[in-house]
Every structure is written in structure tokens, then in C-alpha cells.
Tab-separated table of C-alpha atoms and ligand atoms in Angstrom:
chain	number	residue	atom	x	y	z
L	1	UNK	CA	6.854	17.279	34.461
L	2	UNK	CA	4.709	17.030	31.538
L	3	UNK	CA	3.914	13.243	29.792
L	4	UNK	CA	4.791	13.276	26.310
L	5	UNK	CA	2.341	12.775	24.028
L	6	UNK	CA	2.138	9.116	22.618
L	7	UNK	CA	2.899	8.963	18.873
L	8	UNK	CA	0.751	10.223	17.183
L	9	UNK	CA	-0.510	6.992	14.453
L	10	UNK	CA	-1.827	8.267	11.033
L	11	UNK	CA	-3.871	5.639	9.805
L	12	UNK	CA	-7.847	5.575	8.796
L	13	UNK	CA	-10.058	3.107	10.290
L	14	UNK	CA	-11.922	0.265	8.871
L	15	UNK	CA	-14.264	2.736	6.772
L	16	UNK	CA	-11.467	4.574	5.684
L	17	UNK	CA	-11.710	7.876	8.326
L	18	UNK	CA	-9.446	9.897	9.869
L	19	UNK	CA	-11.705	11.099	12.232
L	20	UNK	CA	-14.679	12.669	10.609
L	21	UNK	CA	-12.735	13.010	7.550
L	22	UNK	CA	-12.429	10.216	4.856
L	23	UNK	CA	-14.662	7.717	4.689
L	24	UNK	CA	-16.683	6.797	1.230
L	25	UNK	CA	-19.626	8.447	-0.492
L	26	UNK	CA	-20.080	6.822	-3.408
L	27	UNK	CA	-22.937	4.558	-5.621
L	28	UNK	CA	-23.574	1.395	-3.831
L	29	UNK	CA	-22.636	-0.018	-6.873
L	30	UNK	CA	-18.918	1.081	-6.192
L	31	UNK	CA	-18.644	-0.889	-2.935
L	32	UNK	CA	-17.751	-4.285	-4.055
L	33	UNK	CA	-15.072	-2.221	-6.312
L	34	UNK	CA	-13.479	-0.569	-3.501
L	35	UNK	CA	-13.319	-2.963	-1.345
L	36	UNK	CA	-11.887	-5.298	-3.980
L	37	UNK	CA	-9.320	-2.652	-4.471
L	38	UNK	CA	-8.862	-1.860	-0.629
L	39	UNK	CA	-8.377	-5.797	0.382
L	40	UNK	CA	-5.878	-6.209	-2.255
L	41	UNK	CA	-4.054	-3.624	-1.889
L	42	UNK	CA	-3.964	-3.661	1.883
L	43	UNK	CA	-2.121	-7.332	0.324
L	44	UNK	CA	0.422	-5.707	-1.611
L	45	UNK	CA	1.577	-4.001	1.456
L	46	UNK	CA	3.531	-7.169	2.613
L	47	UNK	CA	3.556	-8.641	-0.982
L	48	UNK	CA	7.245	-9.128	-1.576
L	49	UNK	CA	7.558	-10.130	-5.551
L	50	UNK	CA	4.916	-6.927	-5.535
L	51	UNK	CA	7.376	-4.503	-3.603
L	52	UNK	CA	10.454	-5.887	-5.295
L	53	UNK	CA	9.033	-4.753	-8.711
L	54	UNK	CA	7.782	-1.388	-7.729
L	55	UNK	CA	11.335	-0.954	-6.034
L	56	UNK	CA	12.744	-1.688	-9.474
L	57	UNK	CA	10.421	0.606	-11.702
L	58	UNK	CA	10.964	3.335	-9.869
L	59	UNK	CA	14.402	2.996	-9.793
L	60	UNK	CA	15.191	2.289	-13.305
L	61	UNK	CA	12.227	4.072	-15.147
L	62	UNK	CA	11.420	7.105	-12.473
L	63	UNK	CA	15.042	7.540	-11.664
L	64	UNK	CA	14.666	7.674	-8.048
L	65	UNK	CA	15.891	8.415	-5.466
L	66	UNK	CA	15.455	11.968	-6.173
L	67	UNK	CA	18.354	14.164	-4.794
L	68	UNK	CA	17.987	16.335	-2.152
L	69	UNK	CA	19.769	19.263	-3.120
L	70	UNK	CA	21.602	22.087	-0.553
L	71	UNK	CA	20.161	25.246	-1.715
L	72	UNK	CA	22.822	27.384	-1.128
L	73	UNK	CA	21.970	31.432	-2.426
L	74	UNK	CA	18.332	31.116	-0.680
L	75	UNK	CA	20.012	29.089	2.585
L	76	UNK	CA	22.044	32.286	2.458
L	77	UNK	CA	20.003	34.769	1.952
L	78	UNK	CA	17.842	33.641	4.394
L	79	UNK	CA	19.786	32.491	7.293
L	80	UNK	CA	18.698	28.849	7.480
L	81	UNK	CA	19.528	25.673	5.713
L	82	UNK	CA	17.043	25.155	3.015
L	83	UNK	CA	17.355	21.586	1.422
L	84	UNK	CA	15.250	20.736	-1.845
L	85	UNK	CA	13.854	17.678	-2.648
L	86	UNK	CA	14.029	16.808	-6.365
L	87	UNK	CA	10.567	15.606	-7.535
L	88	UNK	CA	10.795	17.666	-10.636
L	89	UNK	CA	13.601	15.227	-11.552
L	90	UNK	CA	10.981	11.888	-11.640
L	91	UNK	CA	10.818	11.107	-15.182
L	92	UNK	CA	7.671	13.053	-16.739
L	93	UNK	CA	8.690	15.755	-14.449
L	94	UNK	CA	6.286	15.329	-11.242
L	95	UNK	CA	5.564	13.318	-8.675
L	96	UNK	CA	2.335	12.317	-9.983
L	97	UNK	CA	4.268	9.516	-12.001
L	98	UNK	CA	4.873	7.088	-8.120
L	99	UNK	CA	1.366	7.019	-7.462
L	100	UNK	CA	0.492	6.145	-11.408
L	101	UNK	CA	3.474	3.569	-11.313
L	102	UNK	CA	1.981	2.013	-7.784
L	103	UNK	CA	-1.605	1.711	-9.196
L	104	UNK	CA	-0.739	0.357	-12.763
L	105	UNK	CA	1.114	-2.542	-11.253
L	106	UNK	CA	-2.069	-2.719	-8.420
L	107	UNK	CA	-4.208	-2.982	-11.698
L	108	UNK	CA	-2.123	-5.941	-12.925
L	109	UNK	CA	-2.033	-7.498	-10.095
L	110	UNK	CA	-6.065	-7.787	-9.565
L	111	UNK	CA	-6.224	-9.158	-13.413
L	112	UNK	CA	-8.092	-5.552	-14.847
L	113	UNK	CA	-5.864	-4.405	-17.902
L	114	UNK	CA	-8.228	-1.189	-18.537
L	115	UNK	CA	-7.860	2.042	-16.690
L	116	UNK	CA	-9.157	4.958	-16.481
L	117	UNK	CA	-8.044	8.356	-14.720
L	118	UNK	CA	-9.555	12.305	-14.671
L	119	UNK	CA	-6.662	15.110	-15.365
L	120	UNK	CA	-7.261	18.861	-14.427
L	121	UNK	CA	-3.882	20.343	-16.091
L	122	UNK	CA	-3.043	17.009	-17.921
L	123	UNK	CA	-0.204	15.894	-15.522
L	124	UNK	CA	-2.097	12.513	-13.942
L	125	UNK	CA	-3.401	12.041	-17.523
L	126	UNK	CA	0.379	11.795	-18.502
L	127	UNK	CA	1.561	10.415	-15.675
L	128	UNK	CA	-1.060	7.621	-15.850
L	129	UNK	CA	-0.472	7.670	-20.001
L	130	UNK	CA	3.153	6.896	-19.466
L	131	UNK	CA	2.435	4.218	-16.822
L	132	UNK	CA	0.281	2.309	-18.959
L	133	UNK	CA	2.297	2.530	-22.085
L	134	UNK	CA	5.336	0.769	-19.885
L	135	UNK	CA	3.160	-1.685	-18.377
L	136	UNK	CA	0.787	-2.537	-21.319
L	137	UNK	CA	-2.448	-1.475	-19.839
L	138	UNK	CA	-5.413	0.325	-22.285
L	139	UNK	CA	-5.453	3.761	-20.839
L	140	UNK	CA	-8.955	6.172	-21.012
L	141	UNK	CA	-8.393	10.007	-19.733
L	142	UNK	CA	-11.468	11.749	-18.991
L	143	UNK	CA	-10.687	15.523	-19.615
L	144	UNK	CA	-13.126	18.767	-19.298
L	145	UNK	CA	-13.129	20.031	-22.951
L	146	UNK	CA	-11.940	23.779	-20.911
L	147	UNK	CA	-9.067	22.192	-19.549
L	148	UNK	CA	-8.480	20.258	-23.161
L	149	UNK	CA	-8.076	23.904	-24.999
L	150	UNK	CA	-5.816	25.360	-22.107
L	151	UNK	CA	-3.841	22.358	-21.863
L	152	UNK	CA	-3.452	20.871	-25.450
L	153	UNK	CA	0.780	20.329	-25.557
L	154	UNK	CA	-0.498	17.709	-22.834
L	155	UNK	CA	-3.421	16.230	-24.594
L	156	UNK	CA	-1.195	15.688	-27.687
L	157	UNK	CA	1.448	13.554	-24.965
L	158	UNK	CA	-1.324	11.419	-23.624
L	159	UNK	CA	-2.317	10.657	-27.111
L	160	UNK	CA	1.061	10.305	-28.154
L	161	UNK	CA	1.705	7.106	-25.084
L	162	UNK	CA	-1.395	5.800	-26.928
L	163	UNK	CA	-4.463	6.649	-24.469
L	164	UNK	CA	-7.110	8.036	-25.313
L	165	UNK	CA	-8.296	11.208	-24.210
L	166	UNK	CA	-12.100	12.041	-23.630
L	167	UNK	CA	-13.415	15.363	-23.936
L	168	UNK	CA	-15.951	16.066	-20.958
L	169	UNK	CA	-18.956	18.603	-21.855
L	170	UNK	CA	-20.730	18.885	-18.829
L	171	UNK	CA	-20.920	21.574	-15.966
L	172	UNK	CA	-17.740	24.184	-16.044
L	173	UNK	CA	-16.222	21.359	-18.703
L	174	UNK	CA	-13.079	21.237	-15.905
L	175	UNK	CA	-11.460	18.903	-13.258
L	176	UNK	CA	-14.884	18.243	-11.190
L	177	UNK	CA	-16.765	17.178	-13.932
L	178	UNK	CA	-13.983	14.860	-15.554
L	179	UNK	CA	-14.241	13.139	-11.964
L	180	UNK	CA	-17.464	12.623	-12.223
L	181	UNK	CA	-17.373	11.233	-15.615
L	182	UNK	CA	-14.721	8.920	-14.916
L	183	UNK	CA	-16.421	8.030	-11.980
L	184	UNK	CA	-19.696	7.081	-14.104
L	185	UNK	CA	-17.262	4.976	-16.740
L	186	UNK	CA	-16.008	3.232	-13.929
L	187	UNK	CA	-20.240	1.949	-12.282
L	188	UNK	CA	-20.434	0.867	-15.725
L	189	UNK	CA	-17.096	-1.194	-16.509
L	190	UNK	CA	-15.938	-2.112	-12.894
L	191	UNK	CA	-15.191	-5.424	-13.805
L	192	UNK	CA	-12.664	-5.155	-16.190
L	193	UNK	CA	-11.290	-1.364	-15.046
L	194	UNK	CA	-9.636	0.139	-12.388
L	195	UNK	CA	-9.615	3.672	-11.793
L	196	UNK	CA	-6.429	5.640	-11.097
L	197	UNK	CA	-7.268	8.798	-8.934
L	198	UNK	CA	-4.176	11.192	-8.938
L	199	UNK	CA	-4.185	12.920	-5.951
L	200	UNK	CA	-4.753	11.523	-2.063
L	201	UNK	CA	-8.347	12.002	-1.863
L	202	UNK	CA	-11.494	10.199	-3.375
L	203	UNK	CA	-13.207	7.499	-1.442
L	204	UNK	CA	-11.473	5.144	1.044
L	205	UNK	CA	-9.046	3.266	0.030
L	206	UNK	CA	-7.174	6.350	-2.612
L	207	UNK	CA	-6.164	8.728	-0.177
L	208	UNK	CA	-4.623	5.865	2.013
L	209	UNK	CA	-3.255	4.310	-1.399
L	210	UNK	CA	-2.000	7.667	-2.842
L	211	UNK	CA	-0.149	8.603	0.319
L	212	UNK	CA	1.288	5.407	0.511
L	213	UNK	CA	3.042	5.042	-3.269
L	214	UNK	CA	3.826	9.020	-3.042
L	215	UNK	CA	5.748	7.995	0.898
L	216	UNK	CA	8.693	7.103	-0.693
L	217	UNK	CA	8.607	10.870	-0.787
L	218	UNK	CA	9.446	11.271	2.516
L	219	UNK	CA	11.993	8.187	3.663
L	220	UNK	CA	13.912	9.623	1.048
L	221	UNK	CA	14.470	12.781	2.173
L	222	UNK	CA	14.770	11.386	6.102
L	223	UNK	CA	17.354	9.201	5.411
L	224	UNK	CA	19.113	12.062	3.317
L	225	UNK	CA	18.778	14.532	5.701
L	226	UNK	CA	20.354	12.071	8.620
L	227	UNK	CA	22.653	11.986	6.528
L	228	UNK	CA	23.263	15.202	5.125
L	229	UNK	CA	22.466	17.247	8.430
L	230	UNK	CA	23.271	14.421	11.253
L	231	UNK	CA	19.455	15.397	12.282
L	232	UNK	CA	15.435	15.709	11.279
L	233	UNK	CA	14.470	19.300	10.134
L	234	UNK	CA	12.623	21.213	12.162
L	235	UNK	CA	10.455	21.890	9.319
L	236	UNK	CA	8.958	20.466	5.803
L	237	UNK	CA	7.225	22.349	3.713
L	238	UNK	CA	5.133	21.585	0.810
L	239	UNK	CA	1.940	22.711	-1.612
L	240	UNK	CA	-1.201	21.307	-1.329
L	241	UNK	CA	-3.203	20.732	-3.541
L	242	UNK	CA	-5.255	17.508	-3.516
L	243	UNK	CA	-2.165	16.376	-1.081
L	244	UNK	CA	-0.054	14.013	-2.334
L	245	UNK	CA	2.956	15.206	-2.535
L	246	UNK	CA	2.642	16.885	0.743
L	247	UNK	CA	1.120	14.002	2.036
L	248	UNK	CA	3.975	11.844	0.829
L	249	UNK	CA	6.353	14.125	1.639
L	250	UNK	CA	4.921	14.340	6.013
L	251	UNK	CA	3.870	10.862	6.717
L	252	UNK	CA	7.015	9.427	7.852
L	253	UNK	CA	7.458	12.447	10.046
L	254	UNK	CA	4.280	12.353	11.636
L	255	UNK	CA	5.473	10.498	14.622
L	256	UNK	CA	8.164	12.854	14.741
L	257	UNK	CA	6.688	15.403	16.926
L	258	UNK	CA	9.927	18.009	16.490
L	259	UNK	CA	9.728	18.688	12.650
L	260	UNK	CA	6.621	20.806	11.972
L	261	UNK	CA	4.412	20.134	9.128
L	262	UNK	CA	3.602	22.870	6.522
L	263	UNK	CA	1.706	22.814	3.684
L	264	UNK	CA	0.881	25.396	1.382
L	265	UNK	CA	-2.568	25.684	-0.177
L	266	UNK	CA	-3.012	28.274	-3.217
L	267	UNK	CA	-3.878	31.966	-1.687
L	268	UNK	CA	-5.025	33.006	-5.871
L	269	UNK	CA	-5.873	36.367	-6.551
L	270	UNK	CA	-8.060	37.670	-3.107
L	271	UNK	CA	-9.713	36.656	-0.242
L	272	UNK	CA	-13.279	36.252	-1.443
L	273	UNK	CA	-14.676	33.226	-2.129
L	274	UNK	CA	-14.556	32.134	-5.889
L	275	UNK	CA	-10.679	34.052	-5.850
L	276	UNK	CA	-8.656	31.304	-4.540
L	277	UNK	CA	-8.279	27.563	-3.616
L	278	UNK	CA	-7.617	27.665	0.188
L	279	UNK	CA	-9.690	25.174	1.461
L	280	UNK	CA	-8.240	25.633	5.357
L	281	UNK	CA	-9.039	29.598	5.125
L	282	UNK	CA	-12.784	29.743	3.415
L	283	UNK	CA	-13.641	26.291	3.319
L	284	UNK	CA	-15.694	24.345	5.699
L	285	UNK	CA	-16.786	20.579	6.404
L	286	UNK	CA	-18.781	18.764	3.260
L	287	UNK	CA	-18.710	16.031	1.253
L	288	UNK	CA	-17.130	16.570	-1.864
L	289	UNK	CA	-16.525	13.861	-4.924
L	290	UNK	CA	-16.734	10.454	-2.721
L	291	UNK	CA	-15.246	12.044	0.942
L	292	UNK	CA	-15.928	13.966	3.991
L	293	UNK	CA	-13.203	16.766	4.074
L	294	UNK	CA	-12.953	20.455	3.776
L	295	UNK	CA	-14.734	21.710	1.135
L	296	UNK	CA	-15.488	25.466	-0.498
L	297	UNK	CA	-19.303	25.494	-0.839
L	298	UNK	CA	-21.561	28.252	-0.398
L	299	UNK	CA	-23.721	28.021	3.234
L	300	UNK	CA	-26.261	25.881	1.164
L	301	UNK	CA	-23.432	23.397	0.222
L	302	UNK	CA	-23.158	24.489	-3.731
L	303	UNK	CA	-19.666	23.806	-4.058
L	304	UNK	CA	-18.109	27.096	-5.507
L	305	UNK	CA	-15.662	27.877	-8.663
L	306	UNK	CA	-12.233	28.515	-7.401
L	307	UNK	CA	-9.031	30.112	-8.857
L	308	UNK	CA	-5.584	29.806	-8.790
L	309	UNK	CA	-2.093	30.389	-10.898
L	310	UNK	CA	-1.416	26.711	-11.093
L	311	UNK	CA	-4.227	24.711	-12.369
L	312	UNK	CA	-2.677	21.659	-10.098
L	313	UNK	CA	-3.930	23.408	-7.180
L	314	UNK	CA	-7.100	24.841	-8.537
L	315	UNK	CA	-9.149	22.352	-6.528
L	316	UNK	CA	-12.399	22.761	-4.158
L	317	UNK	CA	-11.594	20.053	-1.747
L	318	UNK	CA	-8.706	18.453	-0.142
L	319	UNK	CA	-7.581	15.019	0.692
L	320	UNK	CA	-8.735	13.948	3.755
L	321	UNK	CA	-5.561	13.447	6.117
L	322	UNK	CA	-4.506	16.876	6.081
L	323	UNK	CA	-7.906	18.062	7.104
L	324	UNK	CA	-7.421	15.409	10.379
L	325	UNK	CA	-4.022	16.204	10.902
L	326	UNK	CA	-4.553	20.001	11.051
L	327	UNK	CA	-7.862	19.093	12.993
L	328	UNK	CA	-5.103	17.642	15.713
L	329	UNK	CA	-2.726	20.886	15.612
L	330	UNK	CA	0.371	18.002	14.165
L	331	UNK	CA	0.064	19.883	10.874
L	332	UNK	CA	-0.450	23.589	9.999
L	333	UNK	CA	-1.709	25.009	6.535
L	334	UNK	CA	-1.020	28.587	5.216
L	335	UNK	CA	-1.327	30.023	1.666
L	336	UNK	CA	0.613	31.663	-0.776
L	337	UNK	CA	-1.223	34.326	-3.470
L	338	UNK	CA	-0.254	33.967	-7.195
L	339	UNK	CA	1.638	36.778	-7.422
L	340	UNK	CA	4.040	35.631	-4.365
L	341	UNK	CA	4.100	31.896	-6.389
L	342	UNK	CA	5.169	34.143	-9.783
L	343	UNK	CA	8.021	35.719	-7.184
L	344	UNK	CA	8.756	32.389	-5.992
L	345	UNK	CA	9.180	30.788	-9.493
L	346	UNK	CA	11.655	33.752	-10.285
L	347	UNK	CA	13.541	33.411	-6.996
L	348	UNK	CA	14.226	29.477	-6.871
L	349	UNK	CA	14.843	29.932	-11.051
L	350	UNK	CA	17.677	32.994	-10.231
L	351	UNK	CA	19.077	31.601	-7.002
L	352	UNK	CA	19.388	28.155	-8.006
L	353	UNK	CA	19.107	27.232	-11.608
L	354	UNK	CA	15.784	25.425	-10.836
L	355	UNK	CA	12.579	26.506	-12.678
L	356	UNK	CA	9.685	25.003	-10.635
L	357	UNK	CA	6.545	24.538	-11.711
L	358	UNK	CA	3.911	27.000	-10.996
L	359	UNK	CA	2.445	24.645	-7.836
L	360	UNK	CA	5.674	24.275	-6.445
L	361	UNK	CA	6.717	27.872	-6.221
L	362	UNK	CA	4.009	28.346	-4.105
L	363	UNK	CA	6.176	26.354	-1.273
L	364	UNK	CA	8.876	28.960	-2.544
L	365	UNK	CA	6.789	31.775	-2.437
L	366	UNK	CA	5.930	31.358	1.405
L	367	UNK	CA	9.089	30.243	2.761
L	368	UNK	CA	10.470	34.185	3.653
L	369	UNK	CA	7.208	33.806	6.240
L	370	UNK	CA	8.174	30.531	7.171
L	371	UNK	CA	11.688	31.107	7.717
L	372	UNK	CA	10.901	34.409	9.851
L	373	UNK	CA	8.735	31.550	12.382
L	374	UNK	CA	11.931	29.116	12.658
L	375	UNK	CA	15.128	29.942	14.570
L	376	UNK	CA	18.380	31.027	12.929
L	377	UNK	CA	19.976	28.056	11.233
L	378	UNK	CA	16.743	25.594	11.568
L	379	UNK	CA	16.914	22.928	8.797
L	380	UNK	CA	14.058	22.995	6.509
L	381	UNK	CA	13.137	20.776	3.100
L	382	UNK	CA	10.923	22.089	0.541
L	383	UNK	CA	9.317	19.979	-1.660
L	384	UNK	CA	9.815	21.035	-5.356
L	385	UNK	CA	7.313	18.381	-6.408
L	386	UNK	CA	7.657	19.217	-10.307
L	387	UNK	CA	9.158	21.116	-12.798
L	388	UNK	CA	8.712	24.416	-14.405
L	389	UNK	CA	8.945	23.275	-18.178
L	390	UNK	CA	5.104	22.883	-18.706
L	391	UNK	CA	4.516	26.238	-17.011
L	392	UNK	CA	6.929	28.587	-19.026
L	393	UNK	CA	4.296	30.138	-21.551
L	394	UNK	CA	1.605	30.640	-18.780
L	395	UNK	CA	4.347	32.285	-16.545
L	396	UNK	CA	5.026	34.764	-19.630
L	397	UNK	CA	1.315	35.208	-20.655
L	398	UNK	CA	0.279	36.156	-16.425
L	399	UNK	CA	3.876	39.042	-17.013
L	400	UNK	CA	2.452	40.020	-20.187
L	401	UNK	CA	5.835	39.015	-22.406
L	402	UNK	CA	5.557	38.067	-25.557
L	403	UNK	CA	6.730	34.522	-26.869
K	1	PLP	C1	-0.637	17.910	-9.496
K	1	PLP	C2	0.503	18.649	-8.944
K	1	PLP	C3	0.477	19.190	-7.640
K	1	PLP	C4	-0.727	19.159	-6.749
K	1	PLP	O1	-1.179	17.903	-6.392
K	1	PLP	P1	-0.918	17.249	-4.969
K	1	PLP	O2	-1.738	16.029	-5.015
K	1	PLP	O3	-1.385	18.234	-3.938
K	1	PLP	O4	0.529	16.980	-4.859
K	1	PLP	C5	1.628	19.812	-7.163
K	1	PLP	N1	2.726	19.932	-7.929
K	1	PLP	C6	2.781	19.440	-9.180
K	1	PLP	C7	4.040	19.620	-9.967
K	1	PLP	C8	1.674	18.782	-9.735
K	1	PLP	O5	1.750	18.298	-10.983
């Protein structure tokens, strides 16, 4: 008879790796910052006036726990149960807002009341906007002046929760280059600032911080689907595309060697290089914005442009867990193309009265492939991690209908 496997532990080691992935690359002068931030927050962990709080804020200001709802038309039409776990119902319409929550009461608790955060699309900017305005920290969003015209209804929120948004010039004036700029704000000010990344990547401690605060993800939906089902699912599925909600969504099913792990990456227009965002299928190992991971570069290590549908998972790296876990075989990574994501936001929209947004219905978009791998009547929960509102005039611009 065969051993089973011992559980299989998640966790980085002392420098922050999960296996050759993780780590920190970073100015010297960030060091005594992150590990400032890494020893307290590793503190926080057991911290029970800390927990307590966090508990409450995201009860009574996010609005969790988020439902997991029975999808019943596409559990139908595909011949498996299909259960949907409501991020898009967290107040500001994302998950983005547990991990902004998480670090703005982090910030309070090591005494620095300014932050700053980079935004691609706008959605950390908000989500880190609206955290600050509810917990009275001064809020700086570094922005690339690109993003800034293609995103303006969100530039107008930040400014409305009273941050202030910083136009970045440099490079392709996108999400790289706001990184870096917050990154250079934050050698200068460390004292007094803490830095809010938004996604589970970054130098050691984020991605282990991120996954953390975004967990609650995850023993959600496994306590509702004990409930619900009277068993795991054999599968989660999720997009990915720094990793956090994916991220949050696996980790407490890692050691839970039944329920396979899928995430989603964005498939874009083609397969060349420069056409999409799938860092698992035409990336390779780099170091990328403070971390070893997977990382689209040219041979020579220029990282390249990339493209996708949803700007939220228009991203040339990827946080640094995933890359272990597929590394291991515990996790497995496909990708969906914009054009299936545009079916999928039209599918979960007319099936279920849910419009997701446009990174979410890539989960949508490659469950027909996914369900055709699983046996008749498997259990499955897809992460709709946000909602379609913010997407609506892209979605009709990419058709070609008029507003
Ligand atoms: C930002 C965003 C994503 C992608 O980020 P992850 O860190 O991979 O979760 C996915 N969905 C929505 C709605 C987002 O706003």
C-alpha cells in the first residue's frame, strides 16, 4: 500500500521563500522596514484585542461573511454543483477591501498614520482610500498617468475618501511603474509610512500578509460548504492575477489533498508573448518588483508589456506561493482568453443575475473545461471575487455597443 503523503504545510521560511520563490529584493534601506513590518505582524497573529477588531470591521463595515450562493441554471446546465462565493458583495465591491482593512489597522498598530499604496485599475487605490477614510489614516495613491485616463470614475472615488492620487510619468505610465514609485516614496518616508501592497506578492512579509487577511476567503466558504454539501469540493477555482483572492480563497485547503486547486491566469488575445498575462504558460523564473517568482521577460530578462481584458489581471509577475505550489503539482494553473472571459461575464450575468467583473469571469469563462475534468455531480466553488459594475462600459466598448 502506498504512504500518504504528509500534509503538505504552506508557509515561507525565515527569508520569506517558498522554495526558490519569495524571498526579498529590495534597497537595503527597506530592510529595517520590513522586518519592522514582518515582526509585528507575525504579533498580530495571536494579538487578541488586534483580531477582535478586525473580526468586527469586517463584519460590520465589509459585510462579511459573504454568501456562498447555489448556482442553480449553470449547476444545471453543466451537470455538477457549482457554488459561488460572494466577494463582489464586500462593500466597495472586491475583495481587495480585507487585505486594505488588515493593513490599515497593522499601520495603526505600529504608530505610522501615513500610507501609501500603487493601483493598476484603481480598485486597491479605493479599497485602500476607503480603509483609510474609516480608520483616519492620510492616504497617498501612486497611479501611472495611462491608467489615470482609462480609469478616471475611480480616480474621482479615491479623491472623493480624501486621498490623494499621484499621477506617475515614467516608463509605460502603468501599474509597474506606480510600484516603483511608491516603492521610492516609501526609502524616503519609512518612518512615518507604511506601504499597503494590494495583491500577495512584493517582498517578504506581503505575500504572507496578503494571503493571510484575504484567508478569511476560504474558512468561509469551508465551513459553508460542510455545511451546505455535508463535504469539501473536489474543486476551487479562482483568477489569478497577483493572487490574492485565489490565494485566499486555497490556503485553508491546502492540506486538503482531495479538493484540487485551480486558478485561472488571463489567456488575452494570443499566444505570443506581449498578447496575454499567463505567467505559468510564457513566463519563466526572475525577479520581478522585490521577489523571485515567475516572471514574463524576454531571454535577456527585459520584463515584457502584457495584455489582458481586465486590467486586474494585466500583470507580468505573480505572487510567489502559487508559483511553489504549482512547482509541487498541489495546485494547477490554466488560462482563459478575453473573449471566453466576455462569454463568461454574459453567462454568469444570464444564468444567474450576477454581473461579475471582467477578472472574475475569467473563472467563469473556464469552468465548461473544468467541469469536463471532474466527475458528474463533483462539487466545485468559484470565486466571484468582485463585481461587474466598474466593468460595464469597457464590456460594451470591447462588443462595439454604443452607451
Ligand atoms: C484586483 C482584482 C483581481 C486580481 O487580483 P488578485 O490579487 O489576483 O486577486 C481579481 N478580481 C478583482 C475583482 C480585482 O479587483
Amino acid at each position: 500500500m502506498k504512504s500518504k503523503p504528509a500534509p503538505l504545510k504552506s508557509q515561507p521560511d525565515a527569508s520569506g521563500r517558498y522554495g526558490r520563490y519569495g524571498g526579498r529584493y529590495v534597497p537595503e534601506t527597506l530592510i529595517p522596514a520590513l522586518d519592522e513590518v514582518t515582526a509585528l505582524y507575525l504579533k498580530t497573529r495571536t494579538d487578541k484585542a488586534f483580531q477582535k477588531r478586525l473580526r468586527e470591521l469586517l463584519s460590520t463595515f465589509v459585510g462579511r461573511p459573504t454568501p456562498l450562493t447555489f448556482a442553480t441554471s449553470l449547476s444545471k446546465k453543466f451537470g455538477r454543483h457549482i457554488w459561488l462565493k460572494r466577494e463582489d458583495l464586500c462593500h466597495t465591491g472586491a475583495h481587495k477591501i480585507n487585505n486594505a482593512i488588515g493593513q490599515g489597522l497593522l499601520a495603526l498598530k505600529i504608530g505610522k498614520k501615513r500610507i501609501i499604496a500603487e493601483t493598476g485599475a484603481g480598485q486597491h487605490g479605493v479599497a485602500t482610500a476607503t480603509a483609510c477614510a474609516l480608520l483616519g489614516l492620510q492616504c497617498r495613491i501612486y497611479m501611472g498617468v495611462e491608467d489615470m485616463r482609462r480609469q478616471a470614475p475611480n480616480v474621482f472615488r479615491m479623491r472623493l475618501l480624501g486621498a490623494e492620487v499621484i499621477g506617475v510619468e515614467s516608463g509605460t505610465k502603468t501599474l509597474k511603474d506606480a510600484v516603483n514609485e511608491a516603492l521610492r516614496d516609501w526609502v524616503t518616508n519609512v518612518q512615518t509610512t507604511h506601504y499597503i501592497i494590494g495583491s500577495a506578492l512584493g517582498p517578504h512579509p506581503y505575500p504572507l500578509m496578503v494571503r493571510d487577511f484575504q484567508s478569511i476567503i476560504g474558512k468561509e466558504a469551508k465551513a459553508q460548504i460542510k455545511k451546505a454539501e455535508g463535504r469539501l469540493p473536489d474543486a476551487l477555482v479562482a483568477c489569478v492575477g497577483g493572487g490574492s483572492n485565489s490565494i485566499g480563497l486555497f490556503h485553508p485547503f491546502i492540506k486538503d489533498r482531495g479538493v484540487r486547486l485551480i486558478g485561472v491566469e488571463a489567456g488575452g488575445k494570443g499566444d505570443a508573448l506581449g498578447e496575454h498575462a499567463a505567467r505559468f504558460d510564457g513566463g519563466t523564473f526572475g525577479v520581478f518588483q522585490g521577489m523571485a517568482s515567475y516572471v514574463l521577460q524576454s531571454a535577456d530578462g527585459q520584463v515584457l508589456g502584457t495584455h489582458s481584458v481586465s486590467a486586474g489581471l494585466d500583470y507580468a509577475s505573480v505572487g510567489p506561493e502559487h508559483a511553489w505550489l504549482r512547482e509541487v503539482g498541489r495546485a494547477e494553473y490554466l488560462r482563459c482568453s478575453d473573449a471566453e472571459a466576455l462569454k463568461g461575464v454574459h453567462l454568469l450575468a444570464e444564468t444567474e443575475g450576477i454581473i461579475p467583473a471582467l477578472e472574475s469571469a475569467h473563472a467563469i469563462g473556464a469552468l465548461e473545461g473544468i467541469c469536463a475534468s471532474t466527475k458528474k455531480n463533483a462539487v466545485l466553488i468559484v470565486n466571484v471575487s468582485g463585481r461587474g459594475d466598474k466593468d460595464v462600459a469597457e464590456v460594451a466598448r470591447v462588443e462595439g455597443v454604443a452607451l
